[in-house]
PDB file of C-alpha atoms in Angstrom:
ATOM      1  CA  MET A  10     -12.472  16.273  18.231  1.00  0.00           C
ATOM      2  CA  VAL A  11      -9.520  14.144  17.185  1.00  0.00           C
ATOM      3  CA  GLU A  12      -9.754  10.388  17.372  1.00  0.00           C
ATOM      4  CA  ARG A  13      -6.985   7.803  17.045  1.00  0.00           C
ATOM      5  CA  LEU A  14      -7.620   5.060  14.495  1.00  0.00           C
ATOM      6  CA  VAL A  15      -5.439   1.959  14.565  1.00  0.00           C
ATOM      7  CA  ARG A  16      -5.407  -1.681  13.475  1.00  0.00           C
ATOM      8  CA  ARG A  17      -4.517  -4.785  15.443  1.00  0.00           C
ATOM      9  CA  ARG A  18      -4.344  -8.473  14.647  1.00  0.00           C
ATOM     10  CA  GLN A  19      -6.920  -9.807  17.106  1.00  0.00           C
ATOM     11  CA  ALA A  20     -10.034  -7.839  16.266  1.00  0.00           C
ATOM     12  CA  PRO A  21     -13.424  -8.771  17.776  1.00  0.00           C
ATOM     13  CA  LEU A  22     -14.999  -8.372  14.310  1.00  0.00           C
ATOM     14  CA  PRO A  23     -13.912 -10.508  11.347  1.00  0.00           C
ATOM     15  CA  VAL A  24     -12.734  -9.253   7.983  1.00  0.00           C
ATOM     16  CA  ARG A  25     -15.885  -8.715   5.920  1.00  0.00           C
ATOM     17  CA  ASP A  26     -16.012  -8.636   2.129  1.00  0.00           C
ATOM     18  CA  GLY A  27     -12.272  -8.063   2.052  1.00  0.00           C
ATOM     19  CA  LEU A  28     -12.337  -5.145   4.503  1.00  0.00           C
ATOM     20  CA  ASN A  29     -10.832  -5.066   7.994  1.00  0.00           C
ATOM     21  CA  PRO A  30     -12.887  -3.582  10.818  1.00  0.00           C
ATOM     22  CA  SER A  31     -11.772  -0.269  12.281  1.00  0.00           C
ATOM     23  CA  ARG A  32     -10.968   0.624  15.850  1.00  0.00           C
ATOM     24  CA  ALA A  33     -11.352   4.082  17.341  1.00  0.00           C
ATOM     25  CA  GLN A  34     -10.506   5.384  20.793  1.00  0.00           C
ATOM     26  CA  LEU A  35     -12.305   8.170  22.577  1.00  0.00           C
ATOM     27  CA  PRO A  36      -9.456  10.586  23.395  1.00  0.00           C
ATOM     28  CA  ARG A  37      -8.255  10.386  26.976  1.00  0.00           C
ATOM     29  CA  ASP A  38      -8.696  14.134  27.412  1.00  0.00           C
ATOM     30  CA  ALA A  39     -12.298  14.088  26.125  1.00  0.00           C
ATOM     31  CA  GLN A  40     -15.499  14.157  28.160  1.00  0.00           C
ATOM     32  CA  PRO A  41     -17.563  10.958  28.504  1.00  0.00           C
ATOM     33  CA  MET A  42     -19.744  10.470  25.432  1.00  0.00           C
ATOM     34  CA  LEU A  43     -22.566   8.242  24.225  1.00  0.00           C
ATOM     35  CA  ALA A  44     -21.341   5.444  21.995  1.00  0.00           C
ATOM     36  CA  GLY A  45     -23.886   6.394  19.330  1.00  0.00           C
ATOM     37  CA  ASP A  46     -22.782  10.020  19.305  1.00  0.00           C
ATOM     38  CA  PHE A  47     -19.115   9.056  19.093  1.00  0.00           C
ATOM     39  CA  LEU A  48     -19.612   6.682  16.176  1.00  0.00           C
ATOM     40  CA  LEU A  49     -21.796   9.193  14.347  1.00  0.00           C
ATOM     41  CA  HIS A  50     -19.052  11.799  14.788  1.00  0.00           C
ATOM     42  CA  LEU A  51     -16.474   9.368  13.361  1.00  0.00           C
ATOM     43  CA  ILE A  52     -18.611   8.541  10.344  1.00  0.00           C
ATOM     44  CA  LEU A  53     -19.648  12.099   9.507  1.00  0.00           C
ATOM     45  CA  THR A  54     -16.112  13.497   9.776  1.00  0.00           C
ATOM     46  CA  GLN A  55     -14.515  10.945   7.420  1.00  0.00           C
ATOM     47  CA  THR A  56     -12.742  12.579   4.507  1.00  0.00           C
ATOM     48  CA  HIS A  57     -13.938   9.927   2.076  1.00  0.00           C
ATOM     49  CA  LYS A  58     -17.321   8.604   3.187  1.00  0.00           C
ATOM     50  CA  SER A  59     -20.263   6.926   1.557  1.00  0.00           C
ATOM     51  CA  PRO A  60     -23.163   9.327   0.907  1.00  0.00           C
ATOM     52  CA  ASP A  61     -25.470   6.660   2.353  1.00  0.00           C
ATOM     53  CA  ASP A  62     -23.603   6.470   5.662  1.00  0.00           C
ATOM     54  CA  ASP A  63     -25.821   8.668   7.812  1.00  0.00           C
ATOM     55  CA  ALA A  64     -27.425   8.627  11.261  1.00  0.00           C
ATOM     56  CA  ALA A  65     -29.775   5.810  10.229  1.00  0.00           C
ATOM     57  CA  ALA A  66     -26.855   3.698   9.020  1.00  0.00           C
ATOM     58  CA  VAL A  67     -25.045   4.280  12.319  1.00  0.00           C
ATOM     59  CA  ALA A  68     -28.150   3.214  14.261  1.00  0.00           C
ATOM     60  CA  ALA A  69     -28.376   0.084  12.120  1.00  0.00           C
ATOM     61  CA  ARG A  70     -24.843  -0.903  13.135  1.00  0.00           C
ATOM     62  CA  PHE A  71     -25.867  -0.908  16.783  1.00  0.00           C
ATOM     63  CA  HIS A  72     -29.068  -2.831  15.942  1.00  0.00           C
ATOM     64  CA  ARG A  73     -26.977  -5.542  14.218  1.00  0.00           C
ATOM     65  CA  ASN A  74     -24.545  -5.700  17.178  1.00  0.00           C
ATOM     66  CA  GLU A  75     -21.683  -4.524  14.940  1.00  0.00           C
ATOM     67  CA  VAL A  76     -20.229  -1.986  17.366  1.00  0.00           C
ATOM     68  CA  LEU A  77     -18.102  -3.876  19.882  1.00  0.00           C
ATOM     69  CA  ASP A  78     -15.698  -3.347  22.726  1.00  0.00           C
ATOM     70  CA  PRO A  79     -12.231  -5.007  22.583  1.00  0.00           C
ATOM     71  CA  LYS A  80     -13.614  -8.158  24.246  1.00  0.00           C
ATOM     72  CA  GLY A  81     -16.299  -8.563  21.605  1.00  0.00           C
ATOM     73  CA  ARG A  82     -19.221  -7.295  23.685  1.00  0.00           C
ATOM     74  CA  PRO A  83     -21.736  -5.176  21.742  1.00  0.00           C
ATOM     75  CA  TYR A  84     -22.302  -1.560  22.662  1.00  0.00           C
ATOM     76  CA  ALA A  85     -25.738   0.013  22.708  1.00  0.00           C
ATOM     77  CA  ALA A  86     -25.992   3.511  21.259  1.00  0.00           C
ATOM     78  CA  GLU A  87     -26.962   4.772  24.723  1.00  0.00           C
ATOM     79  CA  ASP A  88     -23.917   3.307  26.466  1.00  0.00           C
ATOM     80  CA  VAL A  89     -21.586   5.937  27.918  1.00  0.00           C
ATOM     81  CA  LEU A  90     -17.979   5.744  26.766  1.00  0.00           C
ATOM     82  CA  THR A  91     -15.316   6.851  29.201  1.00  0.00           C
ATOM     83  CA  PRO A  92     -12.139   8.572  27.960  1.00  0.00           C
ATOM     84  CA  GLY A  93      -9.733   6.007  26.491  1.00  0.00           C
ATOM     85  CA  ALA A  94     -12.495   3.525  25.620  1.00  0.00           C
ATOM     86  CA  ASP A  95     -12.179   1.646  22.321  1.00  0.00           C
ATOM     87  CA  ILE A  96     -14.916   0.761  19.874  1.00  0.00           C
ATOM     88  CA  TRP A  97     -14.711  -1.572  16.876  1.00  0.00           C
ATOM     89  CA  PHE A  98     -16.961  -1.147  13.851  1.00  0.00           C
ATOM     90  CA  TYR A  99     -17.125  -1.392  10.058  1.00  0.00           C
ATOM     91  CA  ARG A 100     -16.656   1.657   7.873  1.00  0.00           C
ATOM     92  CA  THR A 101     -18.641   1.972   4.665  1.00  0.00           C
ATOM     93  CA  PRO A 102     -16.266   2.949   1.841  1.00  0.00           C
ATOM     94  CA  GLY A 103     -17.050   5.975  -0.268  1.00  0.00           C
ATOM     95  CA  PRO A 104     -17.320   5.745  -4.053  1.00  0.00           C
ATOM     96  CA  GLU A 105     -14.049   5.013  -5.825  1.00  0.00           C
ATOM     97  CA  ARG A 106     -12.924   5.203  -9.423  1.00  0.00           C
ATOM     98  CA  GLU A 107     -12.391   1.665 -10.690  1.00  0.00           C
ATOM     99  CA  VAL A 108      -8.810   0.791 -11.609  1.00  0.00           C
ATOM    100  CA  PRO A 109      -9.097  -0.692 -15.134  1.00  0.00           C
ATOM    101  CA  TYR A 110      -6.337  -3.281 -14.757  1.00  0.00           C
ATOM    102  CA  ASP A 111      -6.341  -6.940 -13.774  1.00  0.00           C
ATOM    103  CA  ILE A 112      -4.184  -8.331 -10.983  1.00  0.00           C
ATOM    104  CA  PRO A 113      -2.913 -11.733 -12.178  1.00  0.00           C
ATOM    105  CA  ILE A 114      -1.782 -14.385  -9.705  1.00  0.00           C
ATOM    106  CA  LEU A 115       1.786 -15.520 -10.431  1.00  0.00           C
ATOM    107  CA  PHE A 116       2.086 -18.226  -7.774  1.00  0.00           C
ATOM    108  CA  GLU A 117       0.056 -19.782  -4.996  1.00  0.00           C
ATOM    109  CA  ASP A 118       0.620 -22.414  -2.308  1.00  0.00           C
ATOM    110  CA  ALA A 119      -0.551 -23.008   1.258  1.00  0.00           C
ATOM    111  CA  ASN A 120       1.523 -20.119   2.630  1.00  0.00           C
ATOM    112  CA  LEU A 121       1.878 -17.581  -0.170  1.00  0.00           C
ATOM    113  CA  LEU A 122       0.001 -15.891  -2.958  1.00  0.00           C
ATOM    114  CA  VAL A 123       2.132 -13.816  -5.330  1.00  0.00           C
ATOM    115  CA  ALA A 124       0.370 -11.253  -7.503  1.00  0.00           C
ATOM    116  CA  ASP A 125       1.405  -9.060 -10.424  1.00  0.00           C
ATOM    117  CA  LYS A 126       0.115  -5.738  -9.127  1.00  0.00           C
ATOM    118  CA  PRO A 127      -1.016  -3.184 -11.704  1.00  0.00           C
ATOM    119  CA  PRO A 128      -0.365   0.555 -11.511  1.00  0.00           C
ATOM    120  CA  PHE A 129      -2.834   2.866  -9.734  1.00  0.00           C
ATOM    121  CA  MET A 130      -3.756   0.172  -7.203  1.00  0.00           C
ATOM    122  CA  ALA A 131      -2.605   0.639  -3.608  1.00  0.00           C
ATOM    123  CA  THR A 132      -1.328  -2.399  -1.751  1.00  0.00           C
ATOM    124  CA  MET A 133      -3.645  -1.885   1.247  1.00  0.00           C
ATOM    125  CA  PRO A 134      -6.625   0.352   2.052  1.00  0.00           C
ATOM    126  CA  ARG A 135      -5.591   3.861   2.966  1.00  0.00           C
ATOM    127  CA  GLY A 136      -7.141   7.305   2.595  1.00  0.00           C
ATOM    128  CA  ARG A 137      -9.508   7.426  -0.379  1.00  0.00           C
ATOM    129  CA  HIS A 138      -8.261   4.116  -1.800  1.00  0.00           C
ATOM    130  CA  ILE A 139     -10.137   1.317  -0.013  1.00  0.00           C
ATOM    131  CA  THR A 140     -11.835  -1.214  -2.266  1.00  0.00           C
ATOM    132  CA  GLU A 141      -9.648  -0.483  -5.303  1.00  0.00           C
ATOM    133  CA  THR A 142      -6.604  -1.974  -3.598  1.00  0.00           C
ATOM    134  CA  ALA A 143      -4.690  -5.178  -4.198  1.00  0.00           C
ATOM    135  CA  THR A 144      -5.549  -6.614  -0.775  1.00  0.00           C
ATOM    136  CA  VAL A 145      -9.307  -6.118  -1.059  1.00  0.00           C
ATOM    137  CA  ARG A 146      -9.469  -7.119  -4.736  1.00  0.00           C
ATOM    138  CA  LEU A 147      -7.638 -10.385  -4.065  1.00  0.00           C
ATOM    139  CA  ARG A 148      -9.568 -11.218  -0.899  1.00  0.00           C
ATOM    140  CA  ARG A 149     -12.789 -10.845  -2.840  1.00  0.00           C
ATOM    141  CA  ALA A 150     -11.507 -12.775  -5.872  1.00  0.00           C
ATOM    142  CA  THR A 151     -10.115 -15.717  -3.877  1.00  0.00           C
ATOM    143  CA  GLY A 152     -12.538 -15.753  -0.961  1.00  0.00           C
ATOM    144  CA  ASN A 153      -9.581 -15.839   1.433  1.00  0.00           C
ATOM    145  CA  GLN A 154     -10.217 -13.108   3.986  1.00  0.00           C
ATOM    146  CA  ASP A 155      -6.882 -13.909   5.690  1.00  0.00           C
ATOM    147  CA  LEU A 156      -4.779 -12.663   2.759  1.00  0.00           C
ATOM    148  CA  SER A 157      -2.315 -10.063   3.989  1.00  0.00           C
ATOM    149  CA  PRO A 158       0.591  -8.359   2.190  1.00  0.00           C
ATOM    150  CA  ALA A 159       4.052  -9.349   3.360  1.00  0.00           C
ATOM    151  CA  HIS A 160       5.443  -6.038   2.033  1.00  0.00           C
ATOM    152  CA  ARG A 161       4.198  -3.050   0.058  1.00  0.00           C
ATOM    153  CA  LEU A 162       4.513  -1.434  -3.322  1.00  0.00           C
ATOM    154  CA  ASP A 163       3.660   2.211  -3.969  1.00  0.00           C
ATOM    155  CA  ARG A 164       0.226   2.654  -5.511  1.00  0.00           C
ATOM    156  CA  LEU A 165       1.705   3.791  -8.830  1.00  0.00           C
ATOM    157  CA  THR A 166       4.366   1.072  -8.980  1.00  0.00           C
ATOM    158  CA  SER A 167       3.580  -2.189 -10.799  1.00  0.00           C
ATOM    159  CA  GLY A 168       4.933  -5.664 -10.300  1.00  0.00           C
ATOM    160  CA  VAL A 169       5.597  -8.543  -7.929  1.00  0.00           C
ATOM    161  CA  LEU A 170       3.708  -8.341  -4.640  1.00  0.00           C
ATOM    162  CA  VAL A 171       3.752 -11.148  -2.043  1.00  0.00           C
ATOM    163  CA  PHE A 172       0.807 -11.998   0.226  1.00  0.00           C
ATOM    164  CA  THR A 173       0.557 -14.491   3.061  1.00  0.00           C
ATOM    165  CA  GLN A 174      -2.363 -16.926   3.015  1.00  0.00           C
ATOM    166  CA  ARG A 175      -2.589 -17.732   6.731  1.00  0.00           C
ATOM    167  CA  PRO A 176      -2.168 -15.692   9.939  1.00  0.00           C
ATOM    168  CA  GLU A 177       0.216 -18.310  11.372  1.00  0.00           C
ATOM    169  CA  VAL A 178       2.894 -17.599   8.751  1.00  0.00           C
ATOM    170  CA  ARG A 179       2.373 -13.863   8.366  1.00  0.00           C
ATOM    171  CA  GLY A 180       4.944 -12.721  10.909  1.00  0.00           C
ATOM    172  CA  ALA A 181       7.815 -14.770   9.479  1.00  0.00           C
ATOM    173  CA  TYR A 182       7.393 -13.424   5.943  1.00  0.00           C
ATOM    174  CA  GLN A 183       6.813  -9.851   7.067  1.00  0.00           C
ATOM    175  CA  GLU A 184       9.968 -10.050   9.181  1.00  0.00           C
ATOM    176  CA  LEU A 185      11.910 -11.324   6.166  1.00  0.00           C
ATOM    177  CA  PHE A 186      10.963  -8.194   4.219  1.00  0.00           C
ATOM    178  CA  ALA A 187      11.426  -5.887   7.202  1.00  0.00           C
ATOM    179  CA  ARG A 188      15.010  -7.148   7.562  1.00  0.00           C
ATOM    180  CA  ARG A 189      15.723  -6.552   3.857  1.00  0.00           C
ATOM    181  CA  GLN A 190      16.363 -10.254   3.258  1.00  0.00           C
ATOM    182  CA  ALA A 191      14.467 -10.214  -0.026  1.00  0.00           C
ATOM    183  CA  HIS A 192      16.328  -9.219  -3.192  1.00  0.00           C
ATOM    184  CA  LYS A 193      14.344  -6.857  -5.423  1.00  0.00           C
ATOM    185  CA  VAL A 194      15.034  -5.792  -8.994  1.00  0.00           C
ATOM    186  CA  TYR A 195      13.081  -2.963 -10.598  1.00  0.00           C
ATOM    187  CA  GLU A 196      12.848  -1.602 -14.124  1.00  0.00           C
ATOM    188  CA  ALA A 197      12.279   2.080 -14.831  1.00  0.00           C
ATOM    189  CA  ILE A 198      11.658   3.717 -18.194  1.00  0.00           C
ATOM    190  CA  ALA A 199      13.106   7.231 -18.472  1.00  0.00           C
ATOM    191  CA  ALA A 200      15.044   9.458 -20.840  1.00  0.00           C
ATOM    192  CA  TYR A 201      18.399   8.025 -21.863  1.00  0.00           C
ATOM    193  CA  SER A 202      21.429   9.503 -20.116  1.00  0.00           C
ATOM    194  CA  PRO A 203      24.974   8.449 -21.081  1.00  0.00           C
ATOM    195  CA  ALA A 204      26.095   9.540 -17.601  1.00  0.00           C
ATOM    196  CA  ILE A 205      24.245   6.625 -16.004  1.00  0.00           C
ATOM    197  CA  THR A 206      26.003   3.304 -16.535  1.00  0.00           C
ATOM    198  CA  PRO A 207      25.887  -0.177 -14.992  1.00  0.00           C
ATOM    199  CA  GLY A 208      27.497  -0.010 -11.565  1.00  0.00           C
ATOM    200  CA  THR A 209      26.370   3.562 -10.846  1.00  0.00           C
ATOM    201  CA  LEU A 210      25.519   3.898  -7.148  1.00  0.00           C
ATOM    202  CA  TRP A 211      23.238   6.591  -5.782  1.00  0.00           C
ATOM    203  CA  GLU A 212      23.777   7.026  -2.062  1.00  0.00           C
ATOM    204  CA  ASN A 213      22.400   9.847   0.065  1.00  0.00           C
ATOM    205  CA  ARG A 214      19.914  10.723   2.780  1.00  0.00           C
ATOM    206  CA  ILE A 215      16.176  10.767   2.044  1.00  0.00           C
ATOM    207  CA  GLU A 216      13.488  11.977   4.412  1.00  0.00           C
ATOM    208  CA  LYS A 217       9.725  11.857   3.877  1.00  0.00           C
ATOM    209  CA  THR A 218       7.292  13.852   6.022  1.00  0.00           C
ATOM    210  CA  ARG A 219       3.845  12.254   6.209  1.00  0.00           C
ATOM    211  CA  SER A 220       2.045  15.509   5.417  1.00  0.00           C
ATOM    212  CA  GLU A 221       4.201  16.219   2.352  1.00  0.00           C
ATOM    213  CA  LEU A 222       3.745  14.544  -1.024  1.00  0.00           C
ATOM    214  CA  GLN A 223       7.420  14.483  -1.988  1.00  0.00           C
ATOM    215  CA  ALA A 224      10.418  12.963  -0.276  1.00  0.00           C
ATOM    216  CA  VAL A 225      13.526  15.153  -0.178  1.00  0.00           C
ATOM    217  CA  LEU A 226      17.295  14.797  -0.078  1.00  0.00           C
ATOM    218  CA  ILE A 227      18.921  16.305   2.996  1.00  0.00           C
ATOM    219  CA  ASP A 228      22.411  16.504   4.449  1.00  0.00           C
ATOM    220  CA  GLY A 229      23.437  13.734   6.804  1.00  0.00           C
ATOM    221  CA  PRO A 230      24.487  10.086   6.896  1.00  0.00           C
ATOM    222  CA  ALA A 231      23.247   8.115   3.903  1.00  0.00           C
ATOM    223  CA  ASN A 232      20.103   6.055   4.479  1.00  0.00           C
ATOM    224  CA  ALA A 233      19.201   5.366   0.842  1.00  0.00           C
ATOM    225  CA  ARG A 234      21.254   3.372  -1.682  1.00  0.00           C
ATOM    226  CA  THR A 235      20.293   2.346  -5.206  1.00  0.00           C
ATOM    227  CA  ARG A 236      22.567   0.500  -7.615  1.00  0.00           C
ATOM    228  CA  VAL A 237      22.120   0.576 -11.387  1.00  0.00           C
ATOM    229  CA  LEU A 238      22.468  -2.962 -12.736  1.00  0.00           C
ATOM    230  CA  ASN A 239      21.896  -2.314 -16.417  1.00  0.00           C
ATOM    231  CA  VAL A 240      20.978   0.406 -18.910  1.00  0.00           C
ATOM    232  CA  GLU A 241      19.291  -0.664 -22.126  1.00  0.00           C
ATOM    233  CA  ARG A 242      18.823   2.104 -24.661  1.00  0.00           C
ATOM    234  CA  LEU A 243      15.498   1.618 -26.431  1.00  0.00           C
ATOM    235  CA  PRO A 244      15.167   1.612 -30.229  1.00  0.00           C
ATOM    236  CA  ASP A 245      13.954   5.212 -30.570  1.00  0.00           C
ATOM    237  CA  GLY A 246      17.126   6.399 -28.810  1.00  0.00           C
ATOM    238  CA  ARG A 247      15.293   8.818 -26.534  1.00  0.00           C
ATOM    239  CA  TYR A 248      14.459   6.407 -23.739  1.00  0.00           C
ATOM    240  CA  ALA A 249      16.213   3.685 -21.800  1.00  0.00           C
ATOM    241  CA  ARG A 250      15.211   0.816 -19.563  1.00  0.00           C
ATOM    242  CA  TYR A 251      17.122   1.156 -16.291  1.00  0.00           C
ATOM    243  CA  THR A 252      17.458  -1.972 -14.168  1.00  0.00           C
ATOM    244  CA  LEU A 253      17.728  -0.918 -10.537  1.00  0.00           C
ATOM    245  CA  ALA A 254      18.520  -2.761  -7.311  1.00  0.00           C
ATOM    246  CA  PRO A 255      17.512  -0.828  -4.178  1.00  0.00           C
ATOM    247  CA  GLU A 256      19.766  -1.713  -1.261  1.00  0.00           C
ATOM    248  CA  THR A 257      17.520   0.172   1.160  1.00  0.00           C
ATOM    249  CA  GLY A 258      13.790   0.818   1.184  1.00  0.00           C
ATOM    250  CA  ARG A 259      13.076   4.508   1.711  1.00  0.00           C
ATOM    251  CA  THR A 260       9.743   5.904   0.549  1.00  0.00           C
ATOM    252  CA  HIS A 261       9.916   6.983  -3.128  1.00  0.00           C
ATOM    253  CA  GLN A 262      13.607   6.065  -3.165  1.00  0.00           C
ATOM    254  CA  LEU A 263      13.857   4.983  -6.801  1.00  0.00           C
ATOM    255  CA  ARG A 264      11.652   7.807  -8.022  1.00  0.00           C
ATOM    256  CA  LEU A 265      13.702  10.434  -6.231  1.00  0.00           C
ATOM    257  CA  HIS A 266      17.059   8.929  -7.205  1.00  0.00           C
ATOM    258  CA  MET A 267      16.085   8.842 -10.878  1.00  0.00           C
ATOM    259  CA  CYS A 268      14.824  12.413 -10.729  1.00  0.00           C
ATOM    260  CA  GLN A 269      17.981  13.653  -9.018  1.00  0.00           C
ATOM    261  CA  ALA A 270      20.020  11.945 -11.726  1.00  0.00           C
ATOM    262  CA  GLY A 271      18.212  14.086 -14.287  1.00  0.00           C
ATOM    263  CA  VAL A 272      15.997  11.322 -15.683  1.00  0.00           C
ATOM    264  CA  PRO A 273      12.646  11.306 -13.842  1.00  0.00           C
ATOM    265  CA  ILE A 274      10.665   8.128 -14.408  1.00  0.00           C
ATOM    266  CA  LEU A 275       8.237   8.425 -17.301  1.00  0.00           C
ATOM    267  CA  GLY A 276       4.720   9.095 -16.036  1.00  0.00           C
ATOM    268  CA  ASP A 277       5.790  10.024 -12.487  1.00  0.00           C
ATOM    269  CA  PRO A 278       3.242  12.577 -11.232  1.00  0.00           C
ATOM    270  CA  LEU A 279       5.349  13.686  -8.239  1.00  0.00           C
ATOM    271  CA  TYR A 280       8.912  14.154  -9.433  1.00  0.00           C
ATOM    272  CA  PRO A 281      10.104  16.669 -10.327  1.00  0.00           C
ATOM    273  CA  THR A 282       6.791  18.604 -10.064  1.00  0.00           C
ATOM    274  CA  PRO A 283       3.637  17.305  -8.331  1.00  0.00           C
ATOM    275  CA  ALA A 284       0.574  17.065 -10.548  1.00  0.00           C
ATOM    276  CA  HIS A 285      -2.951  17.501  -9.211  1.00  0.00           C
ATOM    277  CA  PRO A 286      -4.353  14.039  -8.278  1.00  0.00           C
ATOM    278  CA  GLU A 287      -7.640  14.765 -10.040  1.00  0.00           C
ATOM    279  CA  VAL A 288      -5.899  14.769 -13.434  1.00  0.00           C
ATOM    280  CA  GLU A 289      -4.669  11.190 -13.036  1.00  0.00           C
ATOM    281  CA  ASP A 290      -4.825   9.328 -16.342  1.00  0.00           C
ATOM    282  CA  PHE A 291      -5.135   5.530 -16.138  1.00  0.00           C
ATOM    283  CA  ALA A 292      -3.858   5.309 -19.721  1.00  0.00           C
ATOM    284  CA  GLN A 293      -0.510   6.829 -18.684  1.00  0.00           C
ATOM    285  CA  PRO A 294       0.922   4.763 -15.822  1.00  0.00           C
ATOM    286  CA  MET A 295       4.224   5.497 -14.158  1.00  0.00           C
ATOM    287  CA  ARG A 296       6.868   3.271 -15.769  1.00  0.00           C
ATOM    288  CA  LEU A 297       8.304   1.741 -12.614  1.00  0.00           C
ATOM    289  CA  LEU A 298       8.019  -2.032 -12.392  1.00  0.00           C
ATOM    290  CA  ALA A 299       9.030  -4.429  -9.601  1.00  0.00           C
ATOM    291  CA  ARG A 300      10.266  -6.995 -12.118  1.00  0.00           C
ATOM    292  CA  ARG A 301      11.853  -9.693  -9.928  1.00  0.00           C
ATOM    293  CA  LEU A 302      11.805 -10.682  -6.281  1.00  0.00           C
ATOM    294  CA  SER A 303      13.692 -13.525  -4.599  1.00  0.00           C
ATOM    295  CA  PHE A 304      14.295 -14.737  -1.058  1.00  0.00           C
ATOM    296  CA  ILE A 305      15.021 -17.823   1.028  1.00  0.00           C
ATOM    297  CA  ASP A 306      11.767 -19.205   2.374  1.00  0.00           C
ATOM    298  CA  PRO A 307      11.808 -19.024   6.205  1.00  0.00           C
ATOM    299  CA  PHE A 308       9.893 -22.309   6.536  1.00  0.00           C
ATOM    300  CA  THR A 309      11.390 -24.567   3.847  1.00  0.00           C
ATOM    301  CA  GLY A 310      14.822 -23.036   3.273  1.00  0.00           C
ATOM    302  CA  ALA A 311      14.134 -23.152  -0.472  1.00  0.00           C
ATOM    303  CA  GLU A 312      14.947 -20.238  -2.749  1.00  0.00           C
ATOM    304  CA  ARG A 313      11.828 -18.479  -3.974  1.00  0.00           C
ATOM    305  CA  SER A 314      11.965 -16.361  -7.129  1.00  0.00           C
ATOM    306  CA  PHE A 315       9.118 -14.562  -8.859  1.00  0.00           C
ATOM    307  CA  GLU A 316       8.989 -12.388 -11.960  1.00  0.00           C
ATOM    308  CA  SER A 317       6.392  -9.974 -13.292  1.00  0.00           C
ATOM    309  CA  GLY A 318       4.997 -10.695 -16.724  1.00  0.00           C
ATOM    310  CA  ARG A 319       3.965  -7.113 -17.438  1.00  0.00           C
ATOM    311  CA  GLU A 320       5.066  -5.286 -20.546  1.00  0.00           C
ATOM    312  CA  HIS A 321       7.144  -2.237 -19.808  1.00  0.00           C
ATOM    313  CA  THR A 322       7.568   0.209 -22.668  1.00  0.00           C
ATOM    314  CA  PRO A 323       7.520   4.014 -22.974  1.00  0.00           C
ATOM    315  CA  MET A 324       4.354   4.521 -25.000  1.00  0.00           C
ATOM    316  CA  THR A 325       1.923   1.733 -24.112  1.00  0.00           C
ATOM    317  CA  CYS A 326      -0.059   0.929 -20.987  1.00  0.00           C
ATOM    318  CA  GLU A 327       1.089  -1.998 -18.930  1.00  0.00           C
TER     319      GLU A 327
END
């Protein structure tokens, strides 16, 4: 059986301990099914599940009235779901390896919280990374269950990450990032190449298939542009700090552009050759840092500018 899992803003269950509730829909081509059997199927077929999440734990959810329809009415385990019916419930995260980095807060006001995201920490829960994410960590640390990222950084990328504090302002800030109205400057540590100079522009077409780990360059109209702002050769002569300004926001854009230029980012486990995820070493982060971020605030008209305070060198952890 294949179920469709989605998120929406107005959920009948609140965020709990930093975690959003989940929604699942009984497929429209399925046969009617008991709500208890459907939820048990969802729980037992999770790729990354808690070993304690069993039939008894599913029954307990129904006993606590934590399995709801979209209008907030509790289901009983014996209720029959018709095809297309939705249920809301809480997942129990599986065990995760703790990310051994702090996530400092750079700025906070009534609308925004700006964090200095460490490497190895996803922006939002996804796949096997649920509690060890910036969103959940910060919700738990601040007590604000309404915190929501206005944009995203790759899990392995460090640096400035903006969150909204209140649902009422979320859309305006997310739209600002979606329209590319925020100016971002990154730093990457990689081997020094005299062929790459300030003003270099990488422009081509990048496509990323969800089922594939790597993005690829293909023929066609350019949809990815990265400009090199500065190249600082480091004292040992082997490495350089490349200051990069992405003019578009394709998945893995900077990582792929650096690799195609012959200088893959130090510590990148995907480019040029994917490494097995189980050999991930927290002591060797990828040296890609979202150093600065600036934009015009949609509510005040003031210029906002934030800068990461993380160290960024070839041989030491950030």
